[in-house]
Amino acid sequence: FPVTIGYPRFVTFFEERIVFASSTSQPDTVWMSKAQDLEVFSPTEYDAIVLSDNGITVTLPSSKVNAIASLLNIGQRLLVVTIGGPWEIRSPDTSPLTANVVITRKIGGLGGKLNAKAITAGSSAFYIHRSGRTLYEMAQTQTDGYSLETFIPEAASILAEHLLRENGTYLLRIAFQQEPDPRIWMIRSDGALLVLTYNRVQSVYAFSRITLGGTEPVVEDLAIVPSKDGTQETVYVTVK
């Protein structure tokens, strides 16, 4: 990336392409490599012909420049969460994404929080609202054997606002633990540790606050580390 554009803040993989997003000068732009060639980003061939596997550059078509806050590969969509709301980048059907036809569509006006990475949990995506005071879930629901419903942000924390907003606090970070039970761990702005025990199939959304020992402990960061055999995941926190 040239100095005039700056380095991208996000990277992921999507359908055999490497994807970069949100540089200093183009905070609302996504760059995808050529399919199966992670070092080539050219959108055309030398003769200006566009082939299906060429690189793809997408600047989100909005009336405002909304910086990208997170980037997720989920299902058959590339989910782009911006401070102005989430977007999806996908093919027009269930076929792989091509450079010839790219669907870019905003799917909500509930923006995400900068410097707070969104996560996937099963077939859903979770992100923190830009205010830090609400946790949103975007669930993937299949309507038939060929297509998927549009993701719609829903407040997963609607019954736990007293935990997320206590004394003016807000969420800073979330992380997903798969085993032994699905849980979403959260760090609050005052250093409190929260957890959501989650099972969408069984409609389980149980929020709790974890009480740590010591004198006024402040959680600064956390990590989910899997065991060697993959049967367990351990939550590690750094505490001040």
Coordinates of C-alpha atoms in Angstrom, one line a residue:
F1 CA 0.0 0.0 0.0
P2 CA 1.4 3.4 -0.9
V3 CA 2.1 6.1 1.6
T4 CA -0.8 8.2 0.2
I5 CA -3.3 5.5 1.1
G6 CA -1.7 4.3 4.3
Y7 CA -1.8 0.8 5.8
P8 CA -5.1 -1.0 6.3
R9 CA -6.4 -1.6 9.9
F10 CA -8.2 -4.9 9.2
V11 CA -7.5 -8.1 7.4
T12 CA -9.4 -11.4 6.9
F13 CA -9.9 -14.1 4.3
F14 CA -13.0 -14.5 2.2
E15 CA -13.6 -17.1 -0.5
E16 CA -9.9 -17.7 -1.3
R17 CA -9.2 -14.0 -1.3
I18 CA -7.2 -12.0 1.3
V19 CA -9.2 -8.9 2.3
F20 CA -7.8 -5.6 3.7
A21 CA -9.9 -2.7 4.9
S22 CA -9.8 0.9 6.3
S23 CA -6.6 2.8 5.6
T24 CA -5.8 6.2 6.9
S25 CA -6.9 8.1 3.9
Q26 CA -9.7 5.6 2.9
P27 CA -11.3 4.5 6.1
D28 CA -14.4 3.2 4.3
T29 CA -12.7 1.1 1.6
V30 CA -12.2 -2.7 1.2
W31 CA -9.6 -4.3 -1.0
M32 CA -9.8 -7.9 -2.0
S33 CA -7.0 -9.9 -3.8
K34 CA -7.4 -12.0 -6.9
A35 CA -8.9 -15.3 -6.1
Q36 CA -6.2 -17.9 -5.2
D37 CA -3.5 -15.3 -5.7
L38 CA -3.1 -13.3 -2.4
E39 CA -0.5 -10.9 -3.7
V40 CA -2.4 -9.5 -6.7
F41 CA -5.1 -6.8 -6.3
S42 CA -5.5 -5.5 -9.8
P43 CA -9.2 -5.1 -10.7
T44 CA -8.5 -5.8 -14.4
E45 CA -6.2 -7.7 -16.8
Y46 CA -3.5 -5.8 -18.8
D47 CA -6.0 -5.3 -21.6
A48 CA -8.6 -3.8 -19.2
I49 CA -10.9 -6.8 -19.3
V50 CA -12.5 -7.8 -16.0
L51 CA -12.3 -11.5 -15.2
S52 CA -14.3 -13.1 -12.5
D53 CA -11.2 -13.8 -10.3
N54 CA -9.7 -10.3 -10.6
G55 CA -9.1 -8.2 -7.5
I56 CA -12.0 -6.2 -6.1
T57 CA -12.0 -2.7 -4.5
V58 CA -15.2 -1.5 -2.8
T59 CA -15.7 1.9 -1.2
L60 CA -19.0 1.8 0.7
P61 CA -21.6 3.8 -1.2
S62 CA -22.8 6.1 1.6
S63 CA -23.5 9.8 1.8
K64 CA -21.1 10.0 4.7
V65 CA -17.6 8.6 5.2
N66 CA -18.2 6.1 8.0
A67 CA -14.9 4.4 9.2
I68 CA -14.9 0.7 9.2
A69 CA -14.8 -0.7 12.8
S70 CA -14.6 -4.4 12.1
L71 CA -14.5 -7.0 9.4
L72 CA -15.9 -10.5 9.5
N73 CA -16.2 -13.5 7.2
I74 CA -19.5 -15.1 8.1
G75 CA -21.5 -17.5 5.9
Q76 CA -21.6 -16.4 2.3
R77 CA -21.1 -12.7 3.2
L78 CA -18.3 -10.4 4.1
L79 CA -19.7 -8.4 7.0
V80 CA -18.3 -4.9 7.3
V81 CA -19.3 -3.1 10.6
T82 CA -18.8 0.7 10.3
I83 CA -19.5 3.5 12.8
G84 CA -22.6 4.3 10.8
G85 CA -23.9 0.7 10.7
P86 CA -23.1 -2.7 9.3
W87 CA -22.8 -3.5 5.5
E88 CA -22.7 -6.8 3.6
I89 CA -20.5 -7.6 0.6
R90 CA -21.6 -10.7 -1.3
S91 CA -22.5 -12.2 -4.7
P92 CA -26.1 -11.8 -6.0
D93 CA -26.8 -15.5 -5.3
T94 CA -25.2 -18.4 -3.5
S95 CA -22.3 -18.6 -6.0
P96 CA -18.8 -17.4 -5.1
L97 CA -18.1 -13.7 -5.2
T98 CA -16.7 -12.5 -8.6
A99 CA -15.2 -9.2 -9.7
N100 CA -18.0 -8.9 -12.4
V101 CA -20.9 -8.5 -10.0
V102 CA -20.5 -7.4 -6.4
I103 CA -23.5 -6.6 -4.1
T104 CA -22.8 -4.0 -1.5
R105 CA -25.7 -3.1 0.8
K106 CA -26.2 -1.4 4.1
I107 CA -28.2 -3.6 6.5
G108 CA -28.7 -1.4 9.5
G109 CA -28.1 2.0 11.0
L110 CA -26.7 0.8 14.3
G111 CA -23.0 1.7 14.1
G112 CA -20.2 -0.3 15.7
K113 CA -17.5 0.9 18.1
L114 CA -14.0 1.7 16.9
N115 CA -11.2 -0.4 18.4
A116 CA -13.7 -3.0 19.6
K117 CA -13.4 -6.1 17.3
A118 CA -16.7 -7.8 16.3
I119 CA -16.8 -11.6 16.8
T120 CA -18.6 -14.6 15.4
A121 CA -20.4 -17.0 17.6
G122 CA -21.8 -20.0 15.7
S123 CA -23.9 -18.6 12.8
S124 CA -24.2 -15.2 14.4
A125 CA -22.0 -12.1 14.7
F126 CA -21.8 -9.8 17.7
Y127 CA -20.6 -6.3 17.9
I128 CA -20.6 -3.4 20.4
H129 CA -22.6 -0.3 19.5
R130 CA -20.5 2.8 19.0
S131 CA -21.7 4.2 22.3
G132 CA -20.4 1.0 24.0
R133 CA -23.8 0.7 25.8
T134 CA -25.4 -2.1 23.8
L135 CA -24.3 -5.5 22.5
Y136 CA -25.8 -6.3 19.2
E137 CA -26.3 -9.7 17.6
M138 CA -26.7 -10.3 13.8
A139 CA -28.1 -13.8 13.2
Q140 CA -28.0 -15.8 10.0
T141 CA -31.3 -17.5 9.3
Q142 CA -31.9 -19.8 6.3
T143 CA -35.3 -19.3 4.6
D144 CA -34.9 -22.0 2.0
G145 CA -32.2 -24.3 0.6
Y146 CA -30.6 -21.7 -1.6
S147 CA -30.7 -18.3 0.0
L148 CA -30.2 -16.6 3.4
E149 CA -32.1 -13.8 5.1
T150 CA -30.5 -10.4 5.5
F151 CA -28.7 -10.0 8.8
I152 CA -30.6 -7.6 11.1
P153 CA -29.0 -6.2 14.2
E154 CA -30.9 -7.0 17.4
A155 CA -30.0 -5.9 20.9
A156 CA -28.8 -9.0 22.7
S157 CA -28.3 -7.1 25.9
I158 CA -31.8 -5.6 26.2
L159 CA -32.4 -7.5 29.4
A160 CA -29.0 -6.6 30.9
E161 CA -28.7 -2.9 30.4
H162 CA -28.2 -2.4 34.1
L163 CA -24.9 -4.4 33.8
L164 CA -23.6 -2.7 30.7
R165 CA -24.5 0.8 31.7
E166 CA -23.9 0.8 35.5
N167 CA -22.8 4.2 36.7
G168 CA -22.2 5.5 33.2
T169 CA -19.9 2.6 32.1
Y170 CA -19.7 1.0 28.7
L171 CA -18.2 -2.0 26.9
L172 CA -14.7 -2.0 25.6
R173 CA -14.1 -5.5 24.3
I174 CA -15.7 -8.8 23.7
A175 CA -14.4 -12.4 23.1
F176 CA -16.0 -15.7 22.4
Q177 CA -15.4 -19.0 24.3
Q178 CA -16.7 -22.1 22.5
E179 CA -16.0 -24.8 25.1
P180 CA -17.1 -26.2 27.5
D181 CA -20.2 -24.0 26.9
P182 CA -20.6 -21.0 24.5
R183 CA -19.9 -17.8 26.4
I184 CA -19.2 -14.2 25.3
W185 CA -16.8 -12.4 27.7
M186 CA -16.9 -8.6 28.0
I187 CA -14.7 -6.0 29.6
R188 CA -16.4 -2.9 30.9
S189 CA -14.8 0.6 30.9
D190 CA -14.4 0.5 34.7
G191 CA -12.5 -2.9 34.5
A192 CA -15.4 -5.1 35.4
L193 CA -15.7 -8.5 33.8
L194 CA -19.0 -9.6 32.4
V195 CA -20.1 -12.8 30.7
L196 CA -23.0 -13.9 28.5
T197 CA -23.9 -17.6 28.5
Y198 CA -25.3 -18.0 25.0
N199 CA -27.2 -20.6 23.1
R200 CA -29.4 -19.2 20.3
V201 CA -31.1 -22.5 19.5
Q202 CA -32.3 -22.8 23.1
S203 CA -33.0 -19.0 23.4
V204 CA -30.4 -18.7 26.2
Y205 CA -29.1 -15.2 26.9
A206 CA -27.8 -15.2 30.5
F207 CA -25.7 -12.2 31.6
S208 CA -23.6 -12.3 34.7
R209 CA -20.9 -10.2 36.4
I210 CA -17.7 -12.1 37.5
T211 CA -16.4 -11.0 40.9
L212 CA -12.6 -11.2 41.2
G213 CA -10.6 -11.4 44.4
G214 CA -8.4 -8.6 45.7
T215 CA -8.8 -4.9 46.3
E216 CA -10.7 -3.2 43.5
P217 CA -9.4 -5.4 40.7
V218 CA -9.5 -3.8 37.2
V219 CA -9.5 -6.2 34.2
E220 CA -7.4 -4.7 31.4
D221 CA -7.5 -7.5 28.8
L222 CA -8.5 -11.1 28.2
A223 CA -7.7 -14.0 25.9
I224 CA -9.4 -17.3 25.1
V225 CA -6.8 -20.1 24.8
P226 CA -7.8 -23.6 23.5
S227 CA -6.4 -26.8 25.0
K228 CA -4.1 -29.0 22.9
D229 CA -6.9 -31.5 22.1
G230 CA -9.5 -28.8 21.5
T231 CA -11.9 -30.1 24.1
Q232 CA -11.6 -27.1 26.4
E233 CA -11.0 -23.4 26.2
T234 CA -9.5 -21.4 29.1
V235 CA -10.2 -17.7 29.8
Y236 CA -7.1 -15.7 30.8
V237 CA -7.4 -12.1 32.1
T238 CA -4.8 -9.5 32.9
V239 CA -5.8 -7.6 36.1
K240 CA -4.4 -4.4 37.5

